[in-house]
Structure formats: structure tokens, C-alpha cells
Coordinates of C-alpha atoms in Angstrom, one line a residue:
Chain A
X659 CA 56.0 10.4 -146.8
X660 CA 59.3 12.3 -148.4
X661 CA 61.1 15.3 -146.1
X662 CA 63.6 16.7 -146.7
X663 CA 65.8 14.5 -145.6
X664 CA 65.3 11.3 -147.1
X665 CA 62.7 9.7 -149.9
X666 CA 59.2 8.1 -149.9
X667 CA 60.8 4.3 -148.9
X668 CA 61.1 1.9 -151.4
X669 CA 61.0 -1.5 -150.6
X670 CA 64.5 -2.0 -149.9
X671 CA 64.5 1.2 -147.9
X672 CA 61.9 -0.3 -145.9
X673 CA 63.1 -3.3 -145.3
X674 CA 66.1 -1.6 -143.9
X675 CA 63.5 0.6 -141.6
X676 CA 62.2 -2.3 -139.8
X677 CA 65.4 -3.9 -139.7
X678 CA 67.0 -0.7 -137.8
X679 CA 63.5 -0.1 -136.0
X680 CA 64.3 -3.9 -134.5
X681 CA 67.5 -3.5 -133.7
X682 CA 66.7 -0.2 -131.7
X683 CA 63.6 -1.8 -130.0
X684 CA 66.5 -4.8 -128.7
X685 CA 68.5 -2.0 -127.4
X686 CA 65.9 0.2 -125.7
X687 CA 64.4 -3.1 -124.4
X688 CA 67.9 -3.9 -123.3
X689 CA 68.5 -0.7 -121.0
X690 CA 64.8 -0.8 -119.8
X691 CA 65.2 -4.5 -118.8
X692 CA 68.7 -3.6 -116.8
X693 CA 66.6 -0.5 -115.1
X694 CA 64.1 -2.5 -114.0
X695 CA 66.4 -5.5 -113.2
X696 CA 68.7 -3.0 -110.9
X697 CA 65.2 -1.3 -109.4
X698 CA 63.9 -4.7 -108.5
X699 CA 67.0 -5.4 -106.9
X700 CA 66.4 -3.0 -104.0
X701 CA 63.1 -3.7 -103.8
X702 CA 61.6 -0.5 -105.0
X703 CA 59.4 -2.8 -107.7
X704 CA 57.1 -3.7 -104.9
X705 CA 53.5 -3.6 -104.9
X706 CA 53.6 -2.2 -101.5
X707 CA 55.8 0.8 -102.7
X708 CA 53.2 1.4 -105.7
X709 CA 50.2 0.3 -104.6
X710 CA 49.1 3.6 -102.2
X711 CA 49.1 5.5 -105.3
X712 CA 45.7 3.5 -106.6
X713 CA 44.5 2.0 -103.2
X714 CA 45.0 4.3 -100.6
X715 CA 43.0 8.0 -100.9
X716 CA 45.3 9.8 -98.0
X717 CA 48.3 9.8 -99.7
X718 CA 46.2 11.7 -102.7
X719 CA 44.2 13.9 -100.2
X720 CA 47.2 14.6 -97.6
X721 CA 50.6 15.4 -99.6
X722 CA 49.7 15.3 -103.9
X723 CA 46.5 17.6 -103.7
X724 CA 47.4 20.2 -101.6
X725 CA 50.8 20.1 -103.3
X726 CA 49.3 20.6 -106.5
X727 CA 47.0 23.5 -104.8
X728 CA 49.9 25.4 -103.6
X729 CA 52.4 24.9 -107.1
X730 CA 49.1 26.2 -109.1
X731 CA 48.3 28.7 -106.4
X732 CA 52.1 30.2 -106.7
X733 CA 52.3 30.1 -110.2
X734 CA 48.5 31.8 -111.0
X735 CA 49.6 34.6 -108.3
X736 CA 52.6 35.0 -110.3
X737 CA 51.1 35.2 -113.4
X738 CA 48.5 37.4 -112.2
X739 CA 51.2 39.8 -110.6
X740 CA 53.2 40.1 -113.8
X741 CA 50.9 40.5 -116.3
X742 CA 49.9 43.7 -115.3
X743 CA 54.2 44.4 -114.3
X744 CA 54.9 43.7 -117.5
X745 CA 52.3 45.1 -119.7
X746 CA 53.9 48.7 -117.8
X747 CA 57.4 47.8 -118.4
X748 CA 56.5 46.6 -122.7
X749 CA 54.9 49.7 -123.1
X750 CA 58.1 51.6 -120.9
X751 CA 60.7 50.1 -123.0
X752 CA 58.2 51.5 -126.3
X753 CA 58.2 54.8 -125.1
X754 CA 59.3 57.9 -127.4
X755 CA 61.1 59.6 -124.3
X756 CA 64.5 58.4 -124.0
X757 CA 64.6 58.8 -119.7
X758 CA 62.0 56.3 -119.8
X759 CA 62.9 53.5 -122.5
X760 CA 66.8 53.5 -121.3
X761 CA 65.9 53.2 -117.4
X762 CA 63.2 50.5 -118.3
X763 CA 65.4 48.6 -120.6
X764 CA 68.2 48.3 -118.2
X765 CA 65.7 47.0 -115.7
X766 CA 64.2 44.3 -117.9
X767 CA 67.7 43.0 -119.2
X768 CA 68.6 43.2 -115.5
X769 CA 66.0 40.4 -114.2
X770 CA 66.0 38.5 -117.0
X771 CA 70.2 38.1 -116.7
X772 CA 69.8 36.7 -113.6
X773 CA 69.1 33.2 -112.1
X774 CA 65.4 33.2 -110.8
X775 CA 66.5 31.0 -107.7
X776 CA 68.5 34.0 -106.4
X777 CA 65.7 36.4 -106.8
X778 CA 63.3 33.8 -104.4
X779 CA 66.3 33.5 -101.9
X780 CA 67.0 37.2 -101.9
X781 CA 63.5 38.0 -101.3
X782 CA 63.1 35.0 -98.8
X783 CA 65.7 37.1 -96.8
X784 CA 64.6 40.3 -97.4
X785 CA 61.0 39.3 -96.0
X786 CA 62.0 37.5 -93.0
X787 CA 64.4 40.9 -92.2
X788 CA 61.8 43.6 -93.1
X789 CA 58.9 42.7 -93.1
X790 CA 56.4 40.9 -90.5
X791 CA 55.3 38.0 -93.0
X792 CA 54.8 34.9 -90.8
X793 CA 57.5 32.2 -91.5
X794 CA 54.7 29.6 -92.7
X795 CA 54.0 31.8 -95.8
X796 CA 56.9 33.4 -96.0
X797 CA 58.1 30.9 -98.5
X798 CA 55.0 31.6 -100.8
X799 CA 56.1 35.3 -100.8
X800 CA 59.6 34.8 -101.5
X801 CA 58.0 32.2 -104.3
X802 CA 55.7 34.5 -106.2
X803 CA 58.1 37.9 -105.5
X804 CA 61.3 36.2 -107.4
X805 CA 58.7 34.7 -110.4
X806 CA 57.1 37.8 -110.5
X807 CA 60.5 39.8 -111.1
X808 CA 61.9 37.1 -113.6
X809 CA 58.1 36.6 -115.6
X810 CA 57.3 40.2 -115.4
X811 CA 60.6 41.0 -117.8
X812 CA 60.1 38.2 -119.9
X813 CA 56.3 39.3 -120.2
X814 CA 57.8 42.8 -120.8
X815 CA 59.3 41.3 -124.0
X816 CA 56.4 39.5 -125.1
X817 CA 54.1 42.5 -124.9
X818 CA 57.0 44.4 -126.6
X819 CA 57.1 42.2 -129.8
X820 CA 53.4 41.8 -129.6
X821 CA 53.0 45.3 -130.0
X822 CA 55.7 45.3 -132.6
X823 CA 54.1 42.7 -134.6
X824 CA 51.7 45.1 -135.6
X825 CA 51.4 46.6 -139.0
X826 CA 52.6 50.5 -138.9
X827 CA 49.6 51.3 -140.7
X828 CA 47.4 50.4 -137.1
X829 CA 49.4 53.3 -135.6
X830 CA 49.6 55.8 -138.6
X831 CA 45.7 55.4 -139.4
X832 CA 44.5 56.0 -135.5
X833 CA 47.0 59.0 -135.6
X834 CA 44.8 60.3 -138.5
X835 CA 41.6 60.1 -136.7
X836 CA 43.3 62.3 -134.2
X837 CA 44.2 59.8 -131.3
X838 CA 46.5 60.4 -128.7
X839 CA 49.3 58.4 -128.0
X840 CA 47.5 56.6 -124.7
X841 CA 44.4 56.0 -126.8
X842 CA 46.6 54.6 -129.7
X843 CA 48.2 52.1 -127.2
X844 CA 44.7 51.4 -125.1
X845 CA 42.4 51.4 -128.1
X846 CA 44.3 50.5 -131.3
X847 CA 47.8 49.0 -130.2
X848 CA 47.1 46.9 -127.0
X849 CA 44.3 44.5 -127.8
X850 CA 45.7 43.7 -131.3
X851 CA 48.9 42.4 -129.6
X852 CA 47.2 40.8 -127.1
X853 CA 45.6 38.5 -129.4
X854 CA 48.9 38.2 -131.0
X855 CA 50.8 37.1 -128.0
X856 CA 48.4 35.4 -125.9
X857 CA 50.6 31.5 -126.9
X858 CA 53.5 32.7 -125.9
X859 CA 51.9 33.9 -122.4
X860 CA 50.7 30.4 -121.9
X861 CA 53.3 28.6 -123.5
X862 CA 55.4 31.5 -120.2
X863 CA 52.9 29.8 -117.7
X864 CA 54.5 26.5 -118.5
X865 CA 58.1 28.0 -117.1
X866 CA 56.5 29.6 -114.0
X867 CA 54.8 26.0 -113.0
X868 CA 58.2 24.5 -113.3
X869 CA 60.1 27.1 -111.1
X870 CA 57.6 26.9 -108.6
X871 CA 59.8 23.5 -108.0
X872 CA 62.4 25.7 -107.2
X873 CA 60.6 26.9 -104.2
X874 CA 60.0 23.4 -102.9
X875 CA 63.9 22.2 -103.2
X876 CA 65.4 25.3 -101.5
X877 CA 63.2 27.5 -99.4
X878 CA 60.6 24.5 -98.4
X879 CA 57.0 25.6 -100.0
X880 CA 55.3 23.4 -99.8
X881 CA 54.3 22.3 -103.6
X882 CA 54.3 19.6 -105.4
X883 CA 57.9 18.1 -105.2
X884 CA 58.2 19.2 -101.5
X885 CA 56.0 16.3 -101.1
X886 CA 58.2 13.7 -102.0
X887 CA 59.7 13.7 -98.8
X888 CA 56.5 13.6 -96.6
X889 CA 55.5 10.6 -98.6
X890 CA 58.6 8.8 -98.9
X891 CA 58.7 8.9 -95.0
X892 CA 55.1 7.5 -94.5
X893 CA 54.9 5.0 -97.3
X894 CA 58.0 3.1 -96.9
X895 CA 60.5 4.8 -98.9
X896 CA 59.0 4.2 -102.2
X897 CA 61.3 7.2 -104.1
X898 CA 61.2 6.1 -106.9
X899 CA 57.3 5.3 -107.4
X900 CA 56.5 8.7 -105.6
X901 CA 58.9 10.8 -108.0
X902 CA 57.2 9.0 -110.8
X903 CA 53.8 10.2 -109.5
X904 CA 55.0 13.6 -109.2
X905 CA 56.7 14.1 -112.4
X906 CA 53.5 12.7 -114.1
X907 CA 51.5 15.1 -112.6
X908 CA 53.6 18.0 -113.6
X909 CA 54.0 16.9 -117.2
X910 CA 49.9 16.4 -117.3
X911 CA 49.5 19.8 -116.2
X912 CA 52.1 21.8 -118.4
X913 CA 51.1 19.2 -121.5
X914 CA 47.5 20.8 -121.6
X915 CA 49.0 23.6 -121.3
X916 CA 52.0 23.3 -124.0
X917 CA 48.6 22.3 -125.7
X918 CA 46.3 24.9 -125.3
X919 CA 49.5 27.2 -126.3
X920 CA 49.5 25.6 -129.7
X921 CA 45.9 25.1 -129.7
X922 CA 45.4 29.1 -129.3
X923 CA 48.2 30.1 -131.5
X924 CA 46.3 28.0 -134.7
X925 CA 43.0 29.9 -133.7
X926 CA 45.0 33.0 -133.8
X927 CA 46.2 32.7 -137.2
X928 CA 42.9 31.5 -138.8
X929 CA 41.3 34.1 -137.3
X930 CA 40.0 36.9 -140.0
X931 CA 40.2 40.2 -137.6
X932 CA 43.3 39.5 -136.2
X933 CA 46.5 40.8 -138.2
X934 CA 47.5 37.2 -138.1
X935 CA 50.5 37.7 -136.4
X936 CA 51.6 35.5 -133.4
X937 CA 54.5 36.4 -130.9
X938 CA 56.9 33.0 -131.2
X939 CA 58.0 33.1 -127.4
X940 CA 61.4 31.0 -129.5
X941 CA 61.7 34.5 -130.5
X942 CA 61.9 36.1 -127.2
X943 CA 64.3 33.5 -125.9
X944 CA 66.5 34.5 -128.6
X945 CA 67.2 37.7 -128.0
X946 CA 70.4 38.4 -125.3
X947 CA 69.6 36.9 -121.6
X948 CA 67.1 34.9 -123.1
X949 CA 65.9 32.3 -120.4
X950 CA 64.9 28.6 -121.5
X951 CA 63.9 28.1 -117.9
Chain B
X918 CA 79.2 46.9 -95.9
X919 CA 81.6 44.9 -98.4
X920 CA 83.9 43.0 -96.0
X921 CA 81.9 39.6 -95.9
X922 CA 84.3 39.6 -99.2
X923 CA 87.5 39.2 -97.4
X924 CA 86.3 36.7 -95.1
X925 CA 87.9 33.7 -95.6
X926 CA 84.7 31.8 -94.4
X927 CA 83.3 32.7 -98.0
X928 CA 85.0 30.7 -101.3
X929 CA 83.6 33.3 -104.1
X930 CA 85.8 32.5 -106.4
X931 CA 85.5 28.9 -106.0
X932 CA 81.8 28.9 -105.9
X933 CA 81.4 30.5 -108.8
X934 CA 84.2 28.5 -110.0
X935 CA 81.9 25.2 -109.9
X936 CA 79.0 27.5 -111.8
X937 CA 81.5 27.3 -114.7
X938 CA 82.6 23.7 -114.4
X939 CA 79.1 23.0 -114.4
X940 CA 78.3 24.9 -117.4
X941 CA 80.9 24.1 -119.7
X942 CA 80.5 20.1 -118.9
X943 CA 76.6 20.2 -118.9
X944 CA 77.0 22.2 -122.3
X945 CA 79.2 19.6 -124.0
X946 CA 77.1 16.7 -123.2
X947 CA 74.0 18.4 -123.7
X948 CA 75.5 19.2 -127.4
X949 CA 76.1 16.0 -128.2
X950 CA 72.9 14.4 -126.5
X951 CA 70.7 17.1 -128.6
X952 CA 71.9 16.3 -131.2
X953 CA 71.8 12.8 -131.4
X954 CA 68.0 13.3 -130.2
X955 CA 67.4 15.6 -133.3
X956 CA 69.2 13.0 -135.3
X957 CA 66.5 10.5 -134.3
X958 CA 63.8 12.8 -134.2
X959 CA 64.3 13.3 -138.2
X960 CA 65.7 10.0 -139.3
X961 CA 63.6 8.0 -141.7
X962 CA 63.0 5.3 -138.4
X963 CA 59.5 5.7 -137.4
X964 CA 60.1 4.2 -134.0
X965 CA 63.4 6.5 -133.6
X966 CA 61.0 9.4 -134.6
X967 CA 58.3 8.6 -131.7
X968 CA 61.3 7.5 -129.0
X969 CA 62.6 11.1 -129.8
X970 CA 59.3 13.0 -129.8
X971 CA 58.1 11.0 -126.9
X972 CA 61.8 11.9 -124.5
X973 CA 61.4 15.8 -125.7
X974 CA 58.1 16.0 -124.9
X975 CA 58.3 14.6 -121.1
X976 CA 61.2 16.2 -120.5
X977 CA 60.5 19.4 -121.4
X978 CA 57.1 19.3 -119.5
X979 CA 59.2 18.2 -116.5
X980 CA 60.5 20.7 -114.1
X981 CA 64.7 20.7 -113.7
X982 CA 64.8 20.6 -110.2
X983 CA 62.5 17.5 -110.2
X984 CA 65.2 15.9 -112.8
X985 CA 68.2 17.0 -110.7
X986 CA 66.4 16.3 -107.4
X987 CA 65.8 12.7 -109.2
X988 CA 69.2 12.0 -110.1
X989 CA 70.8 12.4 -106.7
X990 CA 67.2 10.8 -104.8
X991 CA 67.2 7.8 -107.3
X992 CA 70.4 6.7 -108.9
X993 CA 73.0 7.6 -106.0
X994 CA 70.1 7.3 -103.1
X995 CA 68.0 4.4 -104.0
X996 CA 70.1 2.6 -106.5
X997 CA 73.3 3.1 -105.0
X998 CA 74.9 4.8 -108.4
X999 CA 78.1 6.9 -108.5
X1000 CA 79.2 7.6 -112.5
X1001 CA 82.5 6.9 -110.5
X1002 CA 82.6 9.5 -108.0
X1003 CA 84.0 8.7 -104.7
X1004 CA 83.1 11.5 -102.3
X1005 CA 80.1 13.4 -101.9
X1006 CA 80.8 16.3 -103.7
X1007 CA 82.1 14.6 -106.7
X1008 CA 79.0 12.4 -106.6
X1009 CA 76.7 15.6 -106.1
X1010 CA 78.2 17.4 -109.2
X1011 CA 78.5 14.4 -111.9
X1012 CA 74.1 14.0 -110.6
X1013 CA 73.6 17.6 -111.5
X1014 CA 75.8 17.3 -114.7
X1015 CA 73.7 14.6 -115.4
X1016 CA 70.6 15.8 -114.7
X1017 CA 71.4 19.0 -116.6
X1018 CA 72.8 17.3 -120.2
X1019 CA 69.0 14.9 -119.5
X1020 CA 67.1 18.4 -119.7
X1021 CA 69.3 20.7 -121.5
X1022 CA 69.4 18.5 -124.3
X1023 CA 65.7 18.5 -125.2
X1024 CA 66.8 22.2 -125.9
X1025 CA 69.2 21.7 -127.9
X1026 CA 67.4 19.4 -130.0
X1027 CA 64.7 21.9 -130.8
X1028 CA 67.1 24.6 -131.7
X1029 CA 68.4 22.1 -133.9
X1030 CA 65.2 20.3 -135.4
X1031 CA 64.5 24.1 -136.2
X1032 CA 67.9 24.8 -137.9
X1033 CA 67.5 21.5 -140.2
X1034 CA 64.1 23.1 -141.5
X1035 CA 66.2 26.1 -142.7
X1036 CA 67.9 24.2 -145.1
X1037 CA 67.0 24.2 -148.6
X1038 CA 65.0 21.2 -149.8
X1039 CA 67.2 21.5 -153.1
X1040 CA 70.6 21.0 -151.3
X1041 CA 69.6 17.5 -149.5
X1042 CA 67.7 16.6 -153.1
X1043 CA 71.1 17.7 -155.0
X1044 CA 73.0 15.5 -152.5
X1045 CA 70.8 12.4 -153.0
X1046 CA 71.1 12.9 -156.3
X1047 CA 75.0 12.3 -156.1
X1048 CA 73.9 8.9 -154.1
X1049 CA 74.5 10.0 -150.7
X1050 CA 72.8 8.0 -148.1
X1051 CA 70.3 9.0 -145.5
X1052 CA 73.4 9.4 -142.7
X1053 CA 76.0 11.0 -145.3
X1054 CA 72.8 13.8 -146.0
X1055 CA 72.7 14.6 -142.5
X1056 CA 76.1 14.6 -141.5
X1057 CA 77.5 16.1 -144.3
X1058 CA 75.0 18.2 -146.0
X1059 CA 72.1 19.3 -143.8
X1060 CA 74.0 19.4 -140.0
X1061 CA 76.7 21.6 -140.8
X1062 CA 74.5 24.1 -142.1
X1063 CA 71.7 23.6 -138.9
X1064 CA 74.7 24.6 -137.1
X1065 CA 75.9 27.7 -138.5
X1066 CA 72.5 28.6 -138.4
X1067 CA 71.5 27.7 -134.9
X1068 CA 74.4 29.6 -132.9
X1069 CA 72.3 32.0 -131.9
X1070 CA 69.7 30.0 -130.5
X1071 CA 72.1 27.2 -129.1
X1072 CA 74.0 30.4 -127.8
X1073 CA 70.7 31.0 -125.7
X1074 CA 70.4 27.8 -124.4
X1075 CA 74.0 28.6 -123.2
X1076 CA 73.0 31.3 -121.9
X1077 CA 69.6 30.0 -119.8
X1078 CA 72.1 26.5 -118.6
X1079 CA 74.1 28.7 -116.9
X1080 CA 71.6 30.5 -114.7
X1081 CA 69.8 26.9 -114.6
X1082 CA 72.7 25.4 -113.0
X1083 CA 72.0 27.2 -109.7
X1084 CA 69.6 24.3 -109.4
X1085 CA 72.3 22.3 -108.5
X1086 CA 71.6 24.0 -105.1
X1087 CA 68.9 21.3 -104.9
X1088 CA 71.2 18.4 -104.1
X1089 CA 73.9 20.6 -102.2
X1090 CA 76.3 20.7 -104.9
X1091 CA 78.3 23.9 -103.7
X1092 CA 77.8 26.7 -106.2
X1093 CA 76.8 30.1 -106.5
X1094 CA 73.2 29.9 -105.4
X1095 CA 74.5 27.5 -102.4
X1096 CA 76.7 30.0 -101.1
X1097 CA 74.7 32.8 -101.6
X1098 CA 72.1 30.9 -99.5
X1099 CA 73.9 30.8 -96.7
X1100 CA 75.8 34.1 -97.0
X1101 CA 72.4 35.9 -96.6
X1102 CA 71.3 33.6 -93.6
X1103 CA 75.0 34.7 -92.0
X1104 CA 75.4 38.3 -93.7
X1105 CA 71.9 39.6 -93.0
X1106 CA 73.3 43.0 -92.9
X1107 CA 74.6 43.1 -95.5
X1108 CA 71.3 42.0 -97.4
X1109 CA 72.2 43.9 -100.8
X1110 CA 75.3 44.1 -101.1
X1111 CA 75.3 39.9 -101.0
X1112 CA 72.6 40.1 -103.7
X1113 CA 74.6 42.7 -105.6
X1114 CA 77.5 40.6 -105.9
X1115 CA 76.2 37.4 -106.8
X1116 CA 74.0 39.5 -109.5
X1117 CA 76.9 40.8 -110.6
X1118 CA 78.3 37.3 -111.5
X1119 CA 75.7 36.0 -113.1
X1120 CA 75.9 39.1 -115.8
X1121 CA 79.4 38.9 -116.2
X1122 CA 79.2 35.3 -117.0
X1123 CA 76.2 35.3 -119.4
X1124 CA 76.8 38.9 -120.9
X1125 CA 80.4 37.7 -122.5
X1126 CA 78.4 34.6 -123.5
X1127 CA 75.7 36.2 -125.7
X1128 CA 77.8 39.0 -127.5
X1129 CA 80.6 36.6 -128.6
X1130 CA 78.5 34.2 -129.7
X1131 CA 76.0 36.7 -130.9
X1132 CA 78.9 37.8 -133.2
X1133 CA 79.9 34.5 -134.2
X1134 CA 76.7 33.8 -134.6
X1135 CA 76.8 36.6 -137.8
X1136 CA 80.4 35.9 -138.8
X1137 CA 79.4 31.9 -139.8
X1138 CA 75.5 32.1 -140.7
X1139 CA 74.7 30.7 -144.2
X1140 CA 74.0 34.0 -146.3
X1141 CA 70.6 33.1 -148.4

């Protein structure tokens, strides 16, 4: 295998692989031996600590589940919320009059400036002031309202480039037939580009799973990482084995879905009645304000 | 409806003052993490490769505030870490800076991985053609030019570390998002206003940041 960085490996070159390849196995072994030596130290090597994870069903069915439940519940409400939010605001920021695209814009550069944490604890205030919501779900609402406001403006650009990723041709031959500018969009325009940007929405969902967190840490929804506590206090402080768990959980979740992302995107660029073109969220993030979330 | 400004029961200005600290510190080590992870990520070292590809992938699958959160629950917490710090607020901030440069830098390592691509194959061939080695290639040929071409990407990643580090509100290291916590709880009516100026912040710090790097971004790119 050449790149572009080096050559196909000779035999010297190879040699001189496996000889660096050793020396960075000693050294990884090194600082995973020292972890582990430093963990065992304070006990958190255990059985005990691990062993409720494989043996004991409660701790599954009474803290990860339902955390898992409520981080999938707020980010699918989210998503669902948005897509429709932002759809409106794409098409806004598209439009030919000027009272539209400039109010729009400002309001989609606006949410997208900002940290998402301060929209949920805005919210979280602004519900418990205004508004009746119970304090149990209140959390949830603050949740979904500040993902909704960040996702909806980051949507609002994906549907934007979609639609821009469109040959002109789309738009000059439906103006021929004699389409209006809402059947041009609804018709001709809008399922194109969703084809073209459906990755980059689920490559989006990916960044709304992991701010759910944010929910957990600071306003006490109770998702996925919220549970650490719970467990920690009824499994004999086992942090470290329970924040494992977690995090394993989370990257299984947003790996099928980073893969089902990339999975869609090659299906959309084989595909014969699509234009071909895919909306590279790495695009979106690059533009001012861009969030990496 | 703006007097919760005067009140000298409110540090603004030092709040916001630890936002940037924790920016500008995360942001250096996260340079230099990122780019040793893309180093490895392309080197010729299969093992390197799959260590690199491996961290990248977890991490970036990972939520932030479970890698902050983890910093401060596991290494100070459980295994009795510091990096040095001596009182709780020094502790709290090196975790988050910590935990920011271990996320931050999967980031950084993509934009870069991406710039590398954009490099001719003809300059690295030319340079191994003088007899340059695999390391002199990379940091003499191929880096210099990932970099002038990744400024507006790595300028992004900036851009998103700064609002990221409100997270640090996680482990009650006291910046912005902290204290705008507990001005709302305290300020409740003067709701808006609180949200307003903490808004208003967060755009004048990442606004600056995207057009001057977004011009420098122009001024150094490798014309093709």
C-alpha cells in the first residue's frame, strides 16, 4: 500500500515498521499498566464494582434502560421538532424577498452563535416562571426547547445547501412547465435535496444524543449520564466501572449511527435518480458559528 | 431591568474571563494533541494508524460532558489526581482543560487528516525523491501546507470550543454558563435581559474569532 505520504515498504522499511510498532506497543502497554496499577490501588478493579453490570438485571432495568429511554426520547423529540423548524427557516433564508431572507438569516446565525447549554437553562427558567409545566418534566422541556433552537438552525443550513446542491437546470426547467415558486420548492426542489442531505441529518442526530448529556449534568433529566450517580450510590461506588458502562453505551448508539450516516451517503451517490449530490455536514460546520458540538 | 449588572454579587467580567482562559488553553493543547493524533493516524505504522483511528472514533462518539464529568469523577475523585492544582477551583479548571484538549483534539485531527489529503501527490513524491524521510515529508513538506489550508476549518473548531466550554459548568468550574445559572435562579425578573447579556458574550467572543481567522484564513491558503 503507497499514500501519499510514504512508499509501498521495502524490507528495510518494514523492518523499521515493526521495530517502531514494538516500541509503541511497550509504551501504550506502559501507560495502560500504570492506569490499571493506580485503579487497582483504590480498589475500583474489584469484581464486586464490575460484576452487577453482567450479574445483576436491576441495575440494567432500574437506572441504564430508562436512562437510555429518556436520552433517545429527548433527542427523537428534538429531532422531530426541528426538522419541520428548520425545513421553514432553509426555505426563509432562500427566499427572493429581502424582509424575509435578512430577518431569517439573522435568526439562524443567532442560535447557532450561541452555547446550546444556555438556551436549555434559559428555557428551564423561562418554564418554571411562565408556564405551569410540572417540575418532574420540566427538565425534559427545557431539554428538547434549547436542542430544538440550536438543531433547528443547523438543520436550517443543511436544508439550505441541500437545496443549493441542486443543479439550476431543476429550477429553470419546472419554471418552463409553468410552476410556481411553492410548487418548484414542494415538487421539484425539496425532495431532491432531501435525498441529498439526509447523512448529514443523521450524521446532526449524533450531536443532539450527545447534548442530551448536557441535560443530565446541569438541569437533572434524567438520561443516561444522570444515572451515574444513582448507581454509584447503590453499587458501592464503582465510578469508574459505571462511567465505562455509560460511555459504551453512548458510543454504541451514535457508532450505528455515524454508520448508517456513511452507510446512506454511499447509497446516495450510487443512486442513478438522485443528482448525486450529498450535503457534507463538514461543510456546514465550516461556514461562521459553525458548531462541532 | 439592567441593574443585576452593578451588583457586586455578580463577577461578569471574571466569569467570562475564565470562558477565555479556558478557550485559549484547551485550544493550544488541543492543537498540539490533534496533531500528533493525525500524525499517527497517517504514519506508515500500522498499529499507530489503528491506535489513532481507534481514540478518534470513541471519542468523538462520546458525549463532552461525559468526558469532562469523567475527568473530575475519576482522576481527581476516585484516583485522587490534581495535574498540580491545589485548591478546588484550580483542580476543577486543569479537569475541564483536560477533558476539553481529550475531545477537542479528535477535531482537530480530522480537520487536519483532511488538509494532508489536499496536498498534491507530486510535492511529497518530489520530496522523496530528494531523499527525505517519512518524518522530514510530513513536517516539512505536507504539514505546513495542511495548515494553511485548514484555518478555516481549525478556525471552526475554535469557534464550537468556545461555546463547548460552558460544559465546564458540569464540574462547577465557575464560567459563563455557571453564573448565568444561578443569576436566573436569583434574577428571575429580569429573565431576558440575563439571557440577553450572556448571548451577547458569546457573539462577541466567537464573531471576532471567525472573521479574523476567516481572513487569515484567505490571506495564507495555498493558491492551486
Amino acid at each position: 500500500m503507497s499514500s501519499v505520504l510514504y512508499d509501498t515498504p521495502g524490507p528495510k522499511a518494514r523492518l523499521r515498521n515493526i521495530l517502531y510498532s514494538a516500541v509503541f506497543v511497550v509504551l501504550v502497554g506502559l501507560v495502560v499498566w500504570w492506569a490499571l496499577s493506580v485503579m487497582a490501588d483504590k480498589g475500583q478493579l474489584a469484581a464486586d464494582k464490575w460484576k452487577p453490570f453482567v450479574t445483576d438485571g436491576a441495575v440494567w432495568t432500574t437506572f441504564l434502560l430508562p436512562g437510555l429511554v429518556e436520552t433517545l426520547k429527548a433527542a427523537g423529540l428534538a429531532l422531530v421538532i426541528a426538522l419541520p423548524l428548520g425545513a421553514l427557516l432553509g426555505i426563509g433564508r432562500l427566499s427572493d424577498h429581502a424582509w424575509v431572507r435578512g430577518p431569517v438569516g439573522a435568526v439562524v446565525e443567532f442560535f447557532r452563535a450561541i452555547p446550546v447549554l444556555l438556551m436549555m437553562i434559559f428555557a428551564n427558567a423561562v418554564f418554571a416562571q411562565f408556564t405551569p409545566i410540572a417540575s418532574e418534566v420540566r427538565p425534559l422541556y427545557a431539554v428538547v426547547t434549547g436542542l430544538v433552537l440550536y438543531n433547528a438552525s443547523v438543520i436550517a443550513e443543511i436544508v439550505r445547501a441541500g437545496i443549493l446542491s441542486l443543479p439550476y437546470g431543476q429550477t429553470d426547467a419546472a419554471k418552463a412547465i409553468g410552476m410556481r415558486k411553492g410548487q418548484i420548492m414542494g415538487y421539484v426542489l425539496l425532495p431532491q435535496a432531501v435525498t441529498a442531505m439526509l447523512p448529514a441529518l443523521v450524521s446532526q442526530l449524533v450531536v443532539i444524543v450527545k447534548d442530551t448529556a448536557l441535560g443530565g449534568a446541569i438541569l437533572g433529566l434524567s438520561e443516561l449520564l444522570f444515572q451515574i450517580r444513582p448507581i454509584t450510590a447503590n453499587y458501592g461506588a464503582n465510578t469508574i466501572a459505571t462511567i465505562t458502562v455509560v460511555a459504551l453505551i453512548y458510543i454504541l448508539v451514535n457508532g450505528a449511527l455515524t454508520q448508517l450516516a456513511a452507510w446512506l451517503e454511499g447509497l446516495m451517490r450510487r443512486r442513478k435518480k438522485s443528482t448525486g449530490a450529498v450535503v457534507d455536514i463538514k461543510e456546514i460546520d465550516s461556514q461562521m458559528g459553525g458548531g462541532v458540538a | 431591568m439592567f441593574d443585576f449588572l452593578d451588583s457586586p454579587q455578580y463577577d461578569l467580567l471574571g466569569a467570562f474571563w475564565v470562558t477565555v482562559q479556558l478557550t485559549l488553553y484547551s485550544a493550544v493543547g488541543s492543537l498540539i494533541w490533534g496533531t500528533l493524533l493525525a500524525g499517527m493516524r497517517v504514519s506508515p505504522v500500522p498499529l499507530m494508524r489503528a491506535f489513532g483511528t481507534a481514540y478518534v472514533n470513541l471519542v468523538r462518539n462520546t458525549p463532552l460532558t461525559i468526558v469532562v464529568v469523567s475527568c473530575s469523577l475519576v482522576l481527581n475523585q476516585t484516583l485522587g489526581f490534581a495535574l498540580g492544582g491545589e485548591t478546588f477551583k484550580d483542580i476543577g479548571f486543569r479537569m475541564a482543560v483536560l477533558g476539553l484538549v481529550a475531545y477537542t483534539g479528535t477535531f482537530v485531527c480530522e480537520a487536519l487528516r483532511s488538509g494532508i489529503n489536499t496536498v498534491p501527490v507530486g510535492q511529497a513524491e518530489a520530496a522523496r525523491a530528494l531523499g527525505l524521510s517519512f518524518f522530514q515529508v510530513l513536517t516539512l513538506i505536507v504539514l505546513p501546507q495542511a495548515f494553511r489550508s485548514v484555518v478555516a476549518p481549525l478556525a471552526n473548531v475554535l469557534i464550537a470550543l468556545t461555546k463547548n466550554t460552558t460544559v465546564a459548568a458540569a464540574i462547577g468550574v465557575a464560567e459563563a454558563a455557571l453564573l448565568m445559572k444561578e443569576m436566573v435562579e436569583n434574577e428571575a425578573d429580569a429573565l431576558f435581559a440575563v439571557f440577553g447579556v450572556f448571548a451577547l458574550g458569546f457573539v462577541l467572543l466567537t464573531l471576532p474569532t471567525g472573521l479574523l481567522l476567516g481572513w487569515v484564513a484567505k490571506r495564507v491558503a495555498v493558491k492551486r
